[in-house]
Amino acid sequence: MSTETAAHRTRPVPFGVPVAVLGVFAATLCAPPATATASTTDIAPVERQRSAPVGGASAATTPSSYVVQPGDTISAVAARFNLRTEDVLAWNGLSWRSVIYPGHTLKLQPSSAPANPSPAVAPSAQTTHTVVAGDTVYAVAQKYSSSVDSIFAANGLTSSSVIFPGQRLAIPAETGSQVVATSAPSVAAPQTTTASTATSHTVVAGETVFGIAEQYGSTPQTLLGLNGLTSSSIIYPGQSLVVKGSEAASSTSSQKSASLTAEQAENASLIIRVGREVGATDRAIALALATGMVESELRNLSWGDRDSLGIFQQRPSAGWGSPAQIMDAERSTQVFYGGHHDPNGQSTRGLMDIPGWEDLPFTEAAQAVQISAYPDRYGQWETQAYSWLALYG
């Protein structure tokens, strides 16, 4: 073999890499390691993200808002950002029955301050209350001989806010109601007659549904139902509200009756049987029967308002269970009763989870579970519900 041929056969194969690039590689490989001083001055220290607290992700990792996409639910959005559903509801003035739509912007962090902050109450003039499962603002106010408006003002809440177990509420002293009054502009007294004869009320600046209901001896639920409002509705100065005292409201709730079909009778018997199994009283069973009649006419419906399903028209998006679980009539009845036999645990609140439900008027006890826009309808089936209990029980 000739020298020329050998040289030809041993010639290295070109890789097509520019000389400049090879030079860079060589310089990189040959460069001495950076000193400790250079790493501390040229490279910022990286702090690993700490796990978020139970209440939600930190502000550094959670955006301040989120635009709802098709298929989103409030609970899914909350889980995506490691937040609690109750917090997202409260920050956006929503209730468990609220519906979100694509394009809707949700707040994912609490506001820095309420829109109309109330003057702070002196620390010596208030105590605190830790919310437990089943608590309502009204019940907390009654426990401490305070008012709903005072607790709202002391904690920066509104009528659409949601409280949750573990939350700490400031409880103002008796002077708290006076503090609330000073936070609103001075207004003339409403031009209405006494509570026993009044039929309407014109809203003035600074008023709330709770305050108006208290003024006329009614309840917020009754006032909302009379005016076709929900807990997330907003009232405004100049708006005319229908108002009635508690006696007048109850007199308008005429009793209804109905003969049940075979399907309805079967569901009524199921409600009674499940009630006996979980230790419910006759009144609790009557409440369940009346509620089932109002919500679905005692039928296990596969459709309803928004995503409501089943005998009690419970909503998957509000955490009552999956569609299949809600359509399980026995399970959904257990969820309505609540208590120790509730398959949802403490994620939802049934009748027996509500403090003092036995002492509430019939329609208010059902309303405390269902949060309906028409609470007076439950009471219209009270007499008939006891008749069904005697017939099918």
CSV table of C-alpha atoms in Angstrom, one decimal:
chain,number,residue,atom,x,y,z
A,1,MET,CA,0.0,0.0,0.0
A,2,SER,CA,1.4,3.4,-0.9
A,3,THR,CA,1.8,6.2,1.5
A,4,GLU,CA,-0.7,8.3,-0.3
A,5,THR,CA,-3.3,5.5,-0.1
A,6,ALA,CA,-2.8,5.0,3.6
A,7,ALA,CA,-3.1,8.7,4.3
A,8,HIS,CA,-6.3,8.7,2.3
A,9,ARG,CA,-7.8,5.8,4.3
A,10,THR,CA,-6.9,7.1,7.7
A,11,ARG,CA,-8.2,10.7,7.1
A,12,PRO,CA,-10.6,11.7,9.9
A,13,VAL,CA,-14.3,12.0,8.9
A,14,PRO,CA,-15.4,15.6,9.1
A,15,PHE,CA,-18.4,16.4,11.3
A,16,GLY,CA,-19.3,19.7,9.7
A,17,VAL,CA,-18.9,21.7,12.9
A,18,PRO,CA,-17.6,25.2,12.4
A,19,VAL,CA,-14.2,25.9,13.9
A,20,ALA,CA,-15.6,28.8,16.0
A,21,VAL,CA,-18.0,26.4,17.7
A,22,LEU,CA,-15.3,23.9,18.5
A,23,GLY,CA,-13.3,26.7,19.9
A,24,VAL,CA,-16.1,27.5,22.3
A,25,PHE,CA,-16.4,23.9,23.4
A,26,ALA,CA,-12.7,23.7,24.0
A,27,ALA,CA,-12.7,26.9,26.0
A,28,THR,CA,-15.6,25.7,28.1
A,29,LEU,CA,-14.0,22.3,28.9
A,30,CYS,CA,-10.7,23.9,29.7
A,31,ALA,CA,-12.0,26.7,31.9
A,32,PRO,CA,-11.2,26.4,35.6
A,33,PRO,CA,-14.2,25.9,37.9
A,34,ALA,CA,-15.8,29.1,39.3
A,35,THR,CA,-14.7,30.1,42.8
A,36,ALA,CA,-17.0,30.2,45.7
A,37,THR,CA,-16.8,33.9,45.7
A,38,ALA,CA,-18.0,34.2,42.1
A,39,SER,CA,-21.0,31.9,42.8
A,40,THR,CA,-22.1,34.0,45.8
A,41,THR,CA,-21.9,37.3,44.0
A,42,ASP,CA,-22.9,36.4,40.5
A,43,ILE,CA,-25.7,33.8,41.1
A,44,ALA,CA,-28.6,34.6,43.3
A,45,PRO,CA,-29.4,31.9,45.9
A,46,VAL,CA,-32.3,29.8,45.0
A,47,GLU,CA,-34.8,29.1,47.8
A,48,ARG,CA,-36.9,26.0,47.4
A,49,GLN,CA,-40.7,26.5,47.6
A,50,ARG,CA,-42.0,25.6,51.0
A,51,SER,CA,-45.2,23.6,51.2
A,52,ALA,CA,-48.2,25.8,51.2
A,53,PRO,CA,-50.2,26.2,54.4
A,54,VAL,CA,-53.5,24.2,54.8
A,55,GLY,CA,-55.5,27.3,54.0
A,56,GLY,CA,-54.1,27.7,50.4
A,57,ALA,CA,-51.0,28.4,48.4
A,58,SER,CA,-48.9,31.4,49.1
A,59,ALA,CA,-49.4,34.7,47.2
A,60,ALA,CA,-46.1,34.2,45.5
A,61,THR,CA,-47.3,31.0,43.7
A,62,THR,CA,-51.0,31.8,43.3
A,63,PRO,CA,-52.2,34.4,40.8
A,64,SER,CA,-54.5,37.1,42.1
A,65,SER,CA,-57.2,36.1,39.7
A,66,TYR,CA,-58.2,33.4,37.3
A,67,VAL,CA,-60.4,33.4,34.2
A,68,VAL,CA,-62.9,30.5,34.1
A,69,GLN,CA,-62.5,28.1,31.3
A,70,PRO,CA,-65.2,25.7,29.9
A,71,GLY,CA,-65.7,22.8,32.2
A,72,ASP,CA,-64.3,24.5,35.3
A,73,THR,CA,-66.0,24.3,38.7
A,74,ILE,CA,-65.2,26.4,41.8
A,75,SER,CA,-63.9,23.3,43.7
A,76,ALA,CA,-61.7,22.3,40.7
A,77,VAL,CA,-60.2,25.8,40.4
A,78,ALA,CA,-59.6,25.9,44.2
A,79,ALA,CA,-57.8,22.5,44.1
A,80,ARG,CA,-55.7,23.5,41.1
A,81,PHE,CA,-54.2,26.4,43.1
A,82,ASN,CA,-54.1,24.5,46.4
A,83,LEU,CA,-56.8,26.7,47.9
A,84,ARG,CA,-59.9,25.9,49.9
A,85,THR,CA,-63.2,26.1,48.1
A,86,GLU,CA,-64.7,28.1,51.1
A,87,ASP,CA,-62.0,30.7,50.7
A,88,VAL,CA,-62.6,31.1,46.9
A,89,LEU,CA,-66.3,31.4,47.5
A,90,ALA,CA,-65.8,34.1,50.2
A,91,TRP,CA,-63.3,36.1,48.2
A,92,ASN,CA,-65.8,36.3,45.3
A,93,GLY,CA,-69.0,36.8,47.2
A,94,LEU,CA,-70.4,33.5,46.0
A,95,SER,CA,-72.4,30.8,47.8
A,96,TRP,CA,-72.4,27.0,47.5
A,97,ARG,CA,-75.2,27.3,45.0
A,98,SER,CA,-73.5,29.9,42.8
A,99,VAL,CA,-72.6,29.0,39.2
A,100,ILE,CA,-69.5,30.2,37.3
A,101,TYR,CA,-69.3,30.7,33.6
A,102,PRO,CA,-66.5,30.7,31.0
A,103,GLY,CA,-64.9,34.2,31.0
A,104,HIS,CA,-65.9,34.9,34.6
A,105,THR,CA,-62.9,36.2,36.5
A,106,LEU,CA,-62.4,34.7,40.0
A,107,LYS,CA,-60.3,36.3,42.7
A,108,LEU,CA,-57.8,33.8,44.1
A,109,GLN,CA,-56.4,36.0,46.9
A,110,PRO,CA,-58.3,38.0,49.6
A,111,SER,CA,-58.7,41.7,49.1
A,112,SER,CA,-56.2,43.9,51.0
A,113,ALA,CA,-59.1,45.6,52.7
A,114,PRO,CA,-62.9,45.7,52.4
A,115,ALA,CA,-64.4,48.1,49.9
A,116,ASN,CA,-66.0,50.2,52.7
A,117,PRO,CA,-63.9,49.3,55.8
A,118,SER,CA,-65.6,49.8,59.0
A,119,PRO,CA,-63.8,51.5,61.9
A,120,ALA,CA,-61.9,48.9,63.9
A,121,VAL,CA,-63.3,48.0,67.3
A,122,ALA,CA,-60.9,48.4,70.2
A,123,PRO,CA,-59.4,45.1,71.1
A,124,SER,CA,-60.7,45.4,74.7
A,125,ALA,CA,-64.2,45.7,73.4
A,126,GLN,CA,-64.4,42.4,71.6
A,127,THR,CA,-63.7,38.7,71.9
A,128,THR,CA,-63.1,36.0,69.3
A,129,HIS,CA,-65.0,32.9,68.2
A,130,THR,CA,-63.6,29.9,66.4
A,131,VAL,CA,-66.1,28.6,63.8
A,132,VAL,CA,-67.1,25.0,64.1
A,133,ALA,CA,-69.0,22.8,61.6
A,134,GLY,CA,-72.6,23.9,61.4
A,135,ASP,CA,-72.1,27.4,62.6
A,136,THR,CA,-73.8,30.3,60.9
A,137,VAL,CA,-73.2,34.1,61.4
A,138,TYR,CA,-76.7,34.4,62.8
A,139,ALA,CA,-76.1,31.6,65.3
A,140,VAL,CA,-72.8,33.1,66.4
A,141,ALA,CA,-74.4,36.5,66.8
A,142,GLN,CA,-77.2,35.0,69.0
A,143,LYS,CA,-74.7,33.1,71.1
A,144,TYR,CA,-72.8,36.3,72.0
A,145,SER,CA,-75.9,38.6,72.2
A,146,SER,CA,-74.6,40.5,69.2
A,147,SER,CA,-76.1,41.3,65.8
A,148,VAL,CA,-75.3,39.9,62.4
A,149,ASP,CA,-74.5,43.3,61.0
A,150,SER,CA,-72.0,43.9,63.8
A,151,ILE,CA,-70.1,40.7,63.2
A,152,PHE,CA,-70.1,41.4,59.4
A,153,ALA,CA,-68.6,44.9,60.1
A,154,ALA,CA,-66.0,43.6,62.6
A,155,ASN,CA,-64.8,40.9,60.2
A,156,GLY,CA,-65.1,42.7,56.8
A,157,LEU,CA,-67.8,40.2,55.7
A,158,THR,CA,-70.9,40.7,53.6
A,159,SER,CA,-74.3,38.8,53.4
A,160,SER,CA,-72.8,36.6,50.7
A,161,SER,CA,-69.6,35.7,52.6
A,162,VAL,CA,-69.0,32.1,53.6
A,163,ILE,CA,-67.6,31.1,57.0
A,164,PHE,CA,-65.8,27.8,57.5
A,165,PRO,CA,-64.6,25.6,60.4
A,166,GLY,CA,-61.4,26.9,62.0
A,167,GLN,CA,-62.1,30.5,61.0
A,168,ARG,CA,-61.7,33.1,63.8
A,169,LEU,CA,-64.4,35.7,64.0
A,170,ALA,CA,-64.1,38.9,66.0
A,171,ILE,CA,-67.1,39.4,68.3
A,172,PRO,CA,-67.7,43.1,69.0
A,173,ALA,CA,-69.3,44.3,72.3
A,174,GLU,CA,-72.7,46.0,72.4
A,175,THR,CA,-71.1,49.1,71.1
A,176,GLY,CA,-70.3,47.3,67.8
A,177,SER,CA,-73.8,48.1,66.5
A,178,GLN,CA,-73.1,51.8,67.1
A,179,VAL,CA,-69.8,51.5,65.2
A,180,VAL,CA,-71.7,50.1,62.2
A,181,ALA,CA,-74.1,52.9,62.2
A,182,THR,CA,-71.3,55.5,62.0
A,183,SER,CA,-69.7,53.8,58.9
A,184,ALA,CA,-72.8,54.7,56.8
A,185,PRO,CA,-73.8,58.2,55.7
A,186,SER,CA,-76.5,59.8,57.8
A,187,VAL,CA,-79.9,59.1,56.3
A,188,ALA,CA,-83.5,59.8,57.2
A,189,ALA,CA,-85.6,57.1,58.7
A,190,PRO,CA,-87.3,54.9,56.1
A,191,GLN,CA,-90.7,56.2,55.1
A,192,THR,CA,-92.6,53.0,56.1
A,193,THR,CA,-95.3,52.2,58.6
A,194,THR,CA,-95.0,49.9,61.6
A,195,ALA,CA,-93.9,46.3,61.3
A,196,SER,CA,-97.4,45.0,61.8
A,197,THR,CA,-98.9,46.9,58.8
A,198,ALA,CA,-96.0,47.5,56.5
A,199,THR,CA,-96.0,45.9,53.0
A,200,SER,CA,-93.0,47.6,51.4
A,201,HIS,CA,-89.8,49.3,52.3
A,202,THR,CA,-87.6,51.6,50.2
A,203,VAL,CA,-83.9,50.8,50.7
A,204,VAL,CA,-81.6,53.7,51.8
A,205,ALA,CA,-77.8,53.9,51.8
A,206,GLY,CA,-76.1,51.6,54.3
A,207,GLU,CA,-79.0,49.1,54.8
A,208,THR,CA,-78.7,45.3,54.5
A,209,VAL,CA,-81.2,42.6,54.1
A,210,PHE,CA,-80.4,41.4,57.6
A,211,GLY,CA,-81.1,44.8,59.1
A,212,ILE,CA,-84.3,45.3,57.2
A,213,ALA,CA,-85.6,41.9,58.2
A,214,GLU,CA,-84.8,42.6,61.8
A,215,GLN,CA,-86.6,45.9,61.6
A,216,TYR,CA,-89.8,44.3,60.4
A,217,GLY,CA,-89.7,41.3,62.7
A,218,SER,CA,-89.0,39.0,59.8
A,219,THR,CA,-86.1,36.8,58.7
A,220,PRO,CA,-83.5,37.3,55.9
A,221,GLN,CA,-84.7,34.1,54.2
A,222,THR,CA,-88.3,35.2,54.2
A,223,LEU,CA,-87.3,38.7,52.9
A,224,LEU,CA,-85.2,37.1,50.1
A,225,GLY,CA,-88.0,34.7,49.1
A,226,LEU,CA,-90.7,37.5,49.0
A,227,ASN,CA,-88.5,39.5,46.6
A,228,GLY,CA,-87.1,36.7,44.5
A,229,LEU,CA,-83.6,37.3,45.7
A,230,THR,CA,-80.8,35.0,46.7
A,231,SER,CA,-78.1,35.3,49.3
A,232,SER,CA,-75.7,36.7,46.7
A,233,SER,CA,-78.1,39.4,45.5
A,234,ILE,CA,-77.3,43.1,46.1
A,235,ILE,CA,-79.8,45.6,47.2
A,236,TYR,CA,-79.4,49.3,46.4
A,237,PRO,CA,-80.7,52.7,47.6
A,238,GLY,CA,-84.1,53.4,46.1
A,239,GLN,CA,-85.0,49.8,45.6
A,240,SER,CA,-88.5,48.8,46.9
A,241,LEU,CA,-88.6,45.6,48.9
A,242,VAL,CA,-91.7,43.7,49.9
A,243,VAL,CA,-91.7,43.2,53.6
A,244,LYS,CA,-94.0,41.5,56.1
A,245,GLY,CA,-93.8,40.7,59.8
A,246,SER,CA,-93.3,37.1,60.8
A,247,GLU,CA,-97.0,36.7,61.6
A,248,ALA,CA,-98.1,38.1,58.2
A,249,ALA,CA,-95.6,36.0,56.4
A,250,SER,CA,-96.7,32.8,58.1
A,251,SER,CA,-100.4,33.5,57.4
A,252,THR,CA,-99.7,33.6,53.6
A,253,SER,CA,-98.2,30.1,53.6
A,254,SER,CA,-101.4,28.1,53.0
A,255,GLN,CA,-101.0,24.4,53.3
A,256,LYS,CA,-100.9,22.2,50.2
A,257,SER,CA,-101.8,18.6,49.7
A,258,ALA,CA,-101.3,15.9,47.1
A,259,SER,CA,-101.9,12.2,46.4
A,260,LEU,CA,-98.7,10.4,45.5
A,261,THR,CA,-98.1,8.3,42.5
A,262,ALA,CA,-96.4,4.9,42.8
A,263,GLU,CA,-93.0,6.4,42.1
A,264,GLN,CA,-93.5,9.2,44.6
A,265,ALA,CA,-94.8,6.8,47.3
A,266,GLU,CA,-91.8,4.6,46.8
A,267,ASN,CA,-89.4,7.6,47.4
A,268,ALA,CA,-91.5,8.8,50.4
A,269,SER,CA,-91.1,5.3,51.9
A,270,LEU,CA,-87.4,5.4,51.2
A,271,ILE,CA,-87.0,8.8,53.0
A,272,ILE,CA,-88.9,7.5,56.0
A,273,ARG,CA,-86.9,4.2,56.1
A,274,VAL,CA,-83.6,6.0,55.9
A,275,GLY,CA,-84.7,8.5,58.5
A,276,ARG,CA,-85.5,5.6,60.9
A,277,GLU,CA,-82.1,4.0,60.2
A,278,VAL,CA,-80.1,7.2,61.0
A,279,GLY,CA,-82.2,7.9,64.2
A,280,ALA,CA,-84.1,10.9,62.8
A,281,THR,CA,-87.1,12.2,64.7
A,282,ASP,CA,-90.5,12.4,63.1
A,283,ARG,CA,-90.1,16.1,62.6
A,284,ALA,CA,-86.8,15.5,60.7
A,285,ILE,CA,-88.5,13.0,58.5
A,286,ALA,CA,-91.4,15.3,57.8
A,287,LEU,CA,-88.9,18.0,56.9
A,288,ALA,CA,-87.2,15.6,54.5
A,289,LEU,CA,-90.5,14.7,52.9
A,290,ALA,CA,-91.6,18.3,52.5
A,291,THR,CA,-88.2,19.2,51.1
A,292,GLY,CA,-88.3,16.4,48.6
A,293,MET,CA,-91.8,17.4,47.5
A,294,VAL,CA,-90.8,21.1,46.9
A,295,GLU,CA,-87.5,20.3,45.2
A,296,SER,CA,-88.5,17.4,42.9
A,297,GLU,CA,-92.1,16.4,43.7
A,298,LEU,CA,-90.5,13.4,45.3
A,299,ARG,CA,-89.0,12.1,42.1
A,300,ASN,CA,-85.4,11.1,41.6
A,301,LEU,CA,-84.8,13.5,38.7
A,302,SER,CA,-81.8,13.3,36.4
A,303,TRP,CA,-82.1,17.0,35.6
A,304,GLY,CA,-82.9,20.3,37.4
A,305,ASP,CA,-81.9,23.9,37.8
A,306,ARG,CA,-78.3,24.3,36.6
A,307,ASP,CA,-76.6,21.0,37.6
A,308,SER,CA,-79.1,20.1,40.4
A,309,LEU,CA,-80.0,16.4,40.5
A,310,GLY,CA,-82.0,13.8,42.5
A,311,ILE,CA,-84.9,14.0,45.0
A,312,PHE,CA,-83.3,16.9,46.9
A,313,GLN,CA,-81.8,18.6,43.8
A,314,GLN,CA,-78.3,18.5,45.2
A,315,ARG,CA,-75.5,20.0,43.0
A,316,PRO,CA,-72.2,18.2,42.2
A,317,SER,CA,-70.6,21.6,41.7
A,318,ALA,CA,-71.4,22.6,45.3
A,319,GLY,CA,-69.7,19.5,46.7
A,320,TRP,CA,-72.8,17.3,47.4
A,321,GLY,CA,-71.3,14.4,45.6
A,322,SER,CA,-70.8,13.1,42.1
A,323,PRO,CA,-73.8,12.9,39.7
A,324,ALA,CA,-73.9,9.1,40.3
A,325,GLN,CA,-73.8,9.5,44.1
A,326,ILE,CA,-76.6,12.2,44.1
A,327,MET,CA,-78.7,10.0,41.8
A,328,ASP,CA,-78.4,7.2,44.5
A,329,ALA,CA,-81.6,8.1,46.3
A,330,GLU,CA,-80.7,6.4,49.6
A,331,ARG,CA,-77.3,8.1,49.7
A,332,SER,CA,-78.7,11.5,48.9
A,333,THR,CA,-81.3,11.1,51.6
A,334,GLN,CA,-78.5,10.3,54.1
A,335,VAL,CA,-76.7,13.4,53.0
A,336,PHE,CA,-79.9,15.5,53.6
A,337,TYR,CA,-80.2,14.2,57.1
A,338,GLY,CA,-76.5,14.7,57.8
A,339,GLY,CA,-75.1,13.9,61.2
A,340,HIS,CA,-72.9,10.9,62.0
A,341,HIS,CA,-74.3,8.8,59.1
A,342,ASP,CA,-73.6,11.4,56.4
A,343,PRO,CA,-71.5,9.8,53.7
A,344,ASN,CA,-70.1,13.2,52.8
A,345,GLY,CA,-68.7,13.7,56.3
A,346,GLN,CA,-68.3,17.4,57.1
A,347,SER,CA,-67.9,18.5,53.5
A,348,THR,CA,-71.6,19.3,53.4
A,349,ARG,CA,-74.1,20.3,56.1
A,350,GLY,CA,-77.3,18.2,56.6
A,351,LEU,CA,-80.3,18.9,58.8
A,352,MET,CA,-78.8,17.3,61.9
A,353,ASP,CA,-75.6,19.3,61.5
A,354,ILE,CA,-77.4,22.6,62.0
A,355,PRO,CA,-77.2,23.8,65.7
A,356,GLY,CA,-80.7,24.2,67.1
A,357,TRP,CA,-82.5,23.0,64.1
A,358,GLU,CA,-85.2,21.4,66.3
A,359,ASP,CA,-86.2,24.8,67.6
A,360,LEU,CA,-86.3,26.5,64.1
A,361,PRO,CA,-89.7,27.0,62.4
A,362,PHE,CA,-90.4,24.2,59.9
A,363,THR,CA,-89.7,26.2,56.8
A,364,GLU,CA,-86.5,27.8,58.2
A,365,ALA,CA,-85.1,24.4,59.2
A,366,ALA,CA,-85.5,23.1,55.6
A,367,GLN,CA,-84.1,26.3,54.3
A,368,ALA,CA,-81.0,26.0,56.4
A,369,VAL,CA,-80.1,22.9,54.4
A,370,GLN,CA,-81.3,23.8,51.0
A,371,ILE,CA,-80.6,27.6,50.8
A,372,SER,CA,-83.4,28.2,48.4
A,373,ALA,CA,-84.6,31.4,46.9
A,374,TYR,CA,-88.2,30.5,47.9
A,375,PRO,CA,-87.9,29.3,51.5
A,376,ASP,CA,-91.6,29.7,52.4
A,377,ARG,CA,-92.5,26.8,50.1
A,378,TYR,CA,-91.3,24.1,52.5
A,379,GLY,CA,-93.7,25.2,55.2
A,380,GLN,CA,-96.7,24.8,52.8
A,381,TRP,CA,-96.2,21.0,52.9
A,382,GLU,CA,-95.8,20.6,56.6
A,383,THR,CA,-99.2,19.2,57.4
A,384,GLN,CA,-99.2,16.9,54.3
A,385,ALA,CA,-95.7,15.7,55.2
A,386,TYR,CA,-96.9,14.4,58.6
A,387,SER,CA,-99.8,12.7,56.8
A,388,TRP,CA,-97.4,10.9,54.5
A,389,LEU,CA,-95.3,9.9,57.5
A,390,ALA,CA,-98.4,8.3,59.1
A,391,LEU,CA,-99.4,6.7,55.8
A,392,TYR,CA,-96.1,5.2,54.6
A,393,GLY,CA,-94.2,5.0,57.9
